[in-house]
């Protein structure tokens, strides 16, 4: 993951770094930082590029990457397919080379359409004097924009910072709806900035027009956007969502058992009716994980073999089904002698005040001395960090150890106190989450930041010892719930409006995942100089799931813990997982108990006042 930045300035005003922004960019790309200024044909128009590289692949390639012709590329992405990149090559150099051989806009668009993997980029095309930028179809990398009328400058950046005063809400996420081009010659004449917009499109549907509306709403004030006059589009890397609904519902004999168990899944697997889909999902997801755990920094052939005591891949791990499936598949593709880090975050449970009051009626069970056992709970050994995700995480660890006893699974217990949370939120996380700002953004942003930092403890030789994960790649399970109907609102929608309503809900959720989650998660995880990778949002996985009718993916007439994400649960069972295959969904903010630390009455969609920088 890299930090990229570009300032397009239409005046001669002197540029000065916002120190916080600069610091955040450098944290994303600790290995190499460089700046470069290019002037357009009109000297009063200049582009200042700044790039901060996290070295992941190939030979360390400095950015901004300028080719012989004078084109400049800043690239925050990973090419996992579509455009060939050899293990010893760096994808920045490969892409730059391919871009420089493009003569027309449509060639650039078809090159970008071919790339498989996450990206955000800015590209100065010398011939014609154009500035191109954009994010991939699913918005898996962050890019923000802002126009500052006082100095007549447009800024594009991976990460920003909150500023105080009237400017506070100026940053916005660049909508992941297509690729933009600015004609710098026209800019200089008009003295204002116009984006030509090239939308993503499936063959022949009306996605393009609905996208254009989104764009117009979030164009920075002082700029305008127009759909490119030639009507050029990028070809969507995934097929459209299958919107079929079942013709008859007669085969809906729902399970009478309201306590889901592994047997239900075993019965379904034994019945063979979904076996093809289960195996295909495993194949496509396994390949997505393989690409993401094997595209690691290239090691020189003649050097000594790398020491293997530290993991190169970590997983955000709650022990729930999404992360368990990722762990089981990563196990297939990472050599058995290398450890895998499982990052499990917990926020300290607040001790209810009641328990601190002196006992009024000794002998009653409310105020037992520590160590006394009621209902099987042992208060002496229970820790304030035994939150729901910690408990399921430990159970998940056992399943993985059974699955592959040879592997060292580092279960990293990341314990966060309220004091530390408050300090780091103010210093850093509030800037990373920005411009998103809700209570939910706060909870998830903070939980993911601490989890990704990977500082906690593990059990080693019978002792709990301090441990910091050094893995540069972090797999996250995001996208499974959105595609396989994992959220409780899917059940609500299904109950109210049947399969038709459910399909609409799924279509809407996949469309908004860039603006709801992905930009934020990229900024938060990138802050540790680590790279987030999202196997459930691999193009082939999304395409496969999109091709299936909704009833193959979920059956919400079945109980919680079975019906939602049914296909993934069957896959988990097939992979040899046990009880984790039937765990009901628990959202991270509740599983980690971060939501409990704060005001219980606030709603997830409320603006979060804690995120305001002081
Ligand atoms: C990149 O920076 C990180 C963090 O400073 C460091 O651990 C890593 O070894 C560096 N990689 C290279 C290739 O220099
Ligand atoms: C990046 O890889 C290309 C080959 O794709 C190579 O020619 C180039 O030298 C590499 N860049 C650096 C800085 O090593
Ligand atoms: C493993 O990581 C630790 C920090 O967690 C570091 O001190 C140590 O040098 C690393 N070992 C190797 C072999 O990279
Ligand atoms: C949607 O799923 C149904 C049922 O499996 C299938 O017949 C149909 O061809 C699919 N449609 C598309 C567009 O894939």
PDB file of C-alpha atoms in Angstrom, residues 19-140:
ATOM      1  CA  UNK A  19       2.003  18.513   8.290  1.00  0.00           C
ATOM      2  CA  UNK A  20      -0.597  15.992   9.430  1.00  0.00           C
ATOM      3  CA  UNK A  21      -1.428  14.951   5.863  1.00  0.00           C
ATOM      4  CA  UNK A  22       2.257  14.577   5.021  1.00  0.00           C
ATOM      5  CA  UNK A  23       2.879  12.477   8.112  1.00  0.00           C
ATOM      6  CA  UNK A  24      -0.063  10.195   7.300  1.00  0.00           C
ATOM      7  CA  UNK A  25       1.149   9.694   3.755  1.00  0.00           C
ATOM      8  CA  UNK A  26       4.601   8.748   5.001  1.00  0.00           C
ATOM      9  CA  UNK A  27       3.167   6.239   7.442  1.00  0.00           C
ATOM     10  CA  UNK A  28       1.435   4.495   4.541  1.00  0.00           C
ATOM     11  CA  UNK A  29       4.647   4.271   2.581  1.00  0.00           C
ATOM     12  CA  UNK A  30       7.626   4.026   4.949  1.00  0.00           C
ATOM     13  CA  UNK A  31      10.151   2.683   2.441  1.00  0.00           C
ATOM     14  CA  UNK A  32      10.686   5.570   0.072  1.00  0.00           C
ATOM     15  CA  UNK A  33       9.324   9.114  -0.316  1.00  0.00           C
ATOM     16  CA  UNK A  34       9.765  11.386  -3.313  1.00  0.00           C
ATOM     17  CA  UNK A  35       8.260  14.540  -4.735  1.00  0.00           C
ATOM     18  CA  UNK A  36       8.118  15.711  -8.331  1.00  0.00           C
ATOM     19  CA  UNK A  37       6.666  18.775 -10.021  1.00  0.00           C
ATOM     20  CA  UNK A  38       5.659  18.878 -13.675  1.00  0.00           C
ATOM     21  CA  UNK A  39       4.482  21.905 -15.599  1.00  0.00           C
ATOM     22  CA  UNK A  40       1.846  21.771 -18.260  1.00  0.00           C
ATOM     23  CA  UNK A  41       2.136  23.504 -21.594  1.00  0.00           C
ATOM     24  CA  UNK A  42       1.021  26.611 -19.798  1.00  0.00           C
ATOM     25  CA  UNK A  43       3.562  27.328 -17.062  1.00  0.00           C
ATOM     26  CA  UNK A  44       0.988  28.748 -14.628  1.00  0.00           C
ATOM     27  CA  UNK A  45      -0.515  25.276 -14.353  1.00  0.00           C
ATOM     28  CA  UNK A  46       1.571  22.737 -12.435  1.00  0.00           C
ATOM     29  CA  UNK A  47       1.145  19.326 -10.866  1.00  0.00           C
ATOM     30  CA  UNK A  48       3.010  18.574  -7.675  1.00  0.00           C
ATOM     31  CA  UNK A  49       3.248  14.817  -7.032  1.00  0.00           C
ATOM     32  CA  UNK A  50       4.295  13.198  -3.791  1.00  0.00           C
ATOM     33  CA  UNK A  51       4.531   9.451  -3.362  1.00  0.00           C
ATOM     34  CA  UNK A  52       5.383   7.280  -0.376  1.00  0.00           C
ATOM     35  CA  UNK A  53       6.070   3.682  -1.206  1.00  0.00           C
ATOM     36  CA  UNK A  54       5.435   0.585   0.840  1.00  0.00           C
ATOM     37  CA  UNK A  55       7.639  -2.008  -0.733  1.00  0.00           C
ATOM     38  CA  UNK A  56       5.592  -5.086  -1.551  1.00  0.00           C
ATOM     39  CA  UNK A  57       6.710  -6.589  -4.832  1.00  0.00           C
ATOM     40  CA  UNK A  58       9.501  -6.659  -7.326  1.00  0.00           C
ATOM     41  CA  UNK A  59      12.480  -4.412  -6.946  1.00  0.00           C
ATOM     42  CA  UNK A  60      11.737  -1.334  -4.860  1.00  0.00           C
ATOM     43  CA  UNK A  61      10.439   1.116  -7.450  1.00  0.00           C
ATOM     44  CA  UNK A  62      10.557   4.796  -6.611  1.00  0.00           C
ATOM     45  CA  UNK A  63       7.435   6.823  -7.229  1.00  0.00           C
ATOM     46  CA  UNK A  64       6.379   9.249  -8.711  1.00  0.00           C
ATOM     47  CA  UNK A  65       7.372   7.077 -11.647  1.00  0.00           C
ATOM     48  CA  UNK A  66       8.406   9.178 -14.635  1.00  0.00           C
ATOM     49  CA  UNK A  67       8.995   7.502 -17.976  1.00  0.00           C
ATOM     50  CA  UNK A  68      11.307   8.665 -20.783  1.00  0.00           C
ATOM     51  CA  UNK A  69       8.542  10.653 -22.429  1.00  0.00           C
ATOM     52  CA  UNK A  70       7.740  12.632 -19.288  1.00  0.00           C
ATOM     53  CA  UNK A  71       4.530  10.872 -18.253  1.00  0.00           C
ATOM     54  CA  UNK A  72       4.179  10.571 -14.477  1.00  0.00           C
ATOM     55  CA  UNK A  73       2.402   7.814 -12.538  1.00  0.00           C
ATOM     56  CA  UNK A  74       1.569   7.543  -8.845  1.00  0.00           C
ATOM     57  CA  UNK A  75       0.026   4.139  -8.162  1.00  0.00           C
ATOM     58  CA  UNK A  76      -1.469   2.732  -5.004  1.00  0.00           C
ATOM     59  CA  UNK A  77      -2.506  -0.691  -6.140  1.00  0.00           C
ATOM     60  CA  UNK A  78      -1.771  -4.334  -6.691  1.00  0.00           C
ATOM     61  CA  UNK A  79      -2.059  -6.129  -9.994  1.00  0.00           C
ATOM     62  CA  UNK A  80      -3.218  -9.665  -9.165  1.00  0.00           C
ATOM     63  CA  UNK A  81      -4.118 -10.520 -12.742  1.00  0.00           C
ATOM     64  CA  UNK A  82      -5.352  -9.237 -16.077  1.00  0.00           C
ATOM     65  CA  UNK A  83      -2.029  -7.605 -16.957  1.00  0.00           C
ATOM     66  CA  UNK A  84       0.981  -9.915 -16.706  1.00  0.00           C
ATOM     67  CA  UNK A  85       3.483  -9.051 -13.954  1.00  0.00           C
ATOM     68  CA  UNK A  86       6.346 -11.479 -13.350  1.00  0.00           C
ATOM     69  CA  UNK A  87       7.382 -12.224  -9.737  1.00  0.00           C
ATOM     70  CA  UNK A  88      10.563 -10.192 -10.087  1.00  0.00           C
ATOM     71  CA  UNK A  89       8.815  -7.271 -11.759  1.00  0.00           C
ATOM     72  CA  UNK A  90       7.238  -4.306 -10.039  1.00  0.00           C
ATOM     73  CA  UNK A  91       3.674  -3.561 -11.064  1.00  0.00           C
ATOM     74  CA  UNK A  92       4.201   0.218 -11.052  1.00  0.00           C
ATOM     75  CA  UNK A  93       6.848  -0.068 -13.727  1.00  0.00           C
ATOM     76  CA  UNK A  94       4.811  -2.531 -15.763  1.00  0.00           C
ATOM     77  CA  UNK A  95       1.722  -0.337 -15.658  1.00  0.00           C
ATOM     78  CA  UNK A  96       3.666   2.807 -16.504  1.00  0.00           C
ATOM     79  CA  UNK A  97       5.141   1.080 -19.513  1.00  0.00           C
ATOM     80  CA  UNK A  98       1.726  -0.090 -20.668  1.00  0.00           C
ATOM     81  CA  UNK A  99       0.184   3.338 -20.138  1.00  0.00           C
ATOM     82  CA  UNK A 100       2.899   5.087 -22.094  1.00  0.00           C
ATOM     83  CA  UNK A 101       2.169   2.914 -25.119  1.00  0.00           C
ATOM     84  CA  UNK A 102      -1.501   3.943 -25.111  1.00  0.00           C
ATOM     85  CA  UNK A 103      -2.284   6.433 -27.855  1.00  0.00           C
ATOM     86  CA  UNK A 104      -5.967   7.090 -27.301  1.00  0.00           C
ATOM     87  CA  UNK A 105      -8.239   7.487 -24.264  1.00  0.00           C
ATOM     88  CA  UNK A 106     -10.038   4.257 -25.132  1.00  0.00           C
ATOM     89  CA  UNK A 107      -6.737   2.356 -24.932  1.00  0.00           C
ATOM     90  CA  UNK A 108      -6.095   3.730 -21.464  1.00  0.00           C
ATOM     91  CA  UNK A 109      -9.591   2.747 -20.391  1.00  0.00           C
ATOM     92  CA  UNK A 110      -9.296  -0.777 -21.723  1.00  0.00           C
ATOM     93  CA  UNK A 111      -5.943  -1.217 -19.988  1.00  0.00           C
ATOM     94  CA  UNK A 112      -7.444  -0.107 -16.671  1.00  0.00           C
ATOM     95  CA  UNK A 113     -10.487  -2.328 -17.275  1.00  0.00           C
ATOM     96  CA  UNK A 114      -8.163  -5.303 -17.693  1.00  0.00           C
ATOM     97  CA  UNK A 115      -6.378  -4.899 -14.353  1.00  0.00           C
ATOM     98  CA  UNK A 116      -7.521  -7.361 -11.675  1.00  0.00           C
ATOM     99  CA  UNK A 117      -6.819  -6.125  -8.174  1.00  0.00           C
ATOM    100  CA  UNK A 118      -7.311  -2.997  -6.084  1.00  0.00           C
ATOM    101  CA  UNK A 119      -6.058   0.401  -7.196  1.00  0.00           C
ATOM    102  CA  UNK A 120      -6.163   4.153  -6.972  1.00  0.00           C
ATOM    103  CA  UNK A 121      -3.902   6.235  -9.208  1.00  0.00           C
ATOM    104  CA  UNK A 122      -3.062   9.628 -10.671  1.00  0.00           C
ATOM    105  CA  UNK A 123      -1.389   9.810 -14.075  1.00  0.00           C
ATOM    106  CA  UNK A 124      -0.028  12.814 -15.910  1.00  0.00           C
ATOM    107  CA  UNK A 125      -0.171  12.134 -19.644  1.00  0.00           C
ATOM    108  CA  UNK A 126       2.282  14.428 -21.334  1.00  0.00           C
ATOM    109  CA  UNK A 127       0.908  14.027 -24.844  1.00  0.00           C
ATOM    110  CA  UNK A 128      -2.184  16.226 -24.822  1.00  0.00           C
ATOM    111  CA  UNK A 129      -1.514  17.512 -21.299  1.00  0.00           C
ATOM    112  CA  UNK A 130      -4.046  15.430 -19.357  1.00  0.00           C
ATOM    113  CA  UNK A 131      -4.350  14.423 -15.729  1.00  0.00           C
ATOM    114  CA  UNK A 132      -6.099  11.071 -15.178  1.00  0.00           C
ATOM    115  CA  UNK A 133      -7.187   9.624 -11.851  1.00  0.00           C
ATOM    116  CA  UNK A 134      -9.641   7.184 -10.298  1.00  0.00           C
ATOM    117  CA  UNK A 135     -10.292   4.109  -8.180  1.00  0.00           C
ATOM    118  CA  UNK A 136     -11.020   0.504  -9.083  1.00  0.00           C
ATOM    119  CA  UNK A 137     -14.549  -0.781  -9.642  1.00  0.00           C
ATOM    120  CA  UNK A 138     -15.035  -1.816  -6.010  1.00  0.00           C
ATOM    121  CA  UNK A 139     -13.180   1.133  -4.481  1.00  0.00           C
ATOM    122  CA  UNK A 140     -10.689  -1.035  -2.606  1.00  0.00           C
TER     123      UNK A 140
END
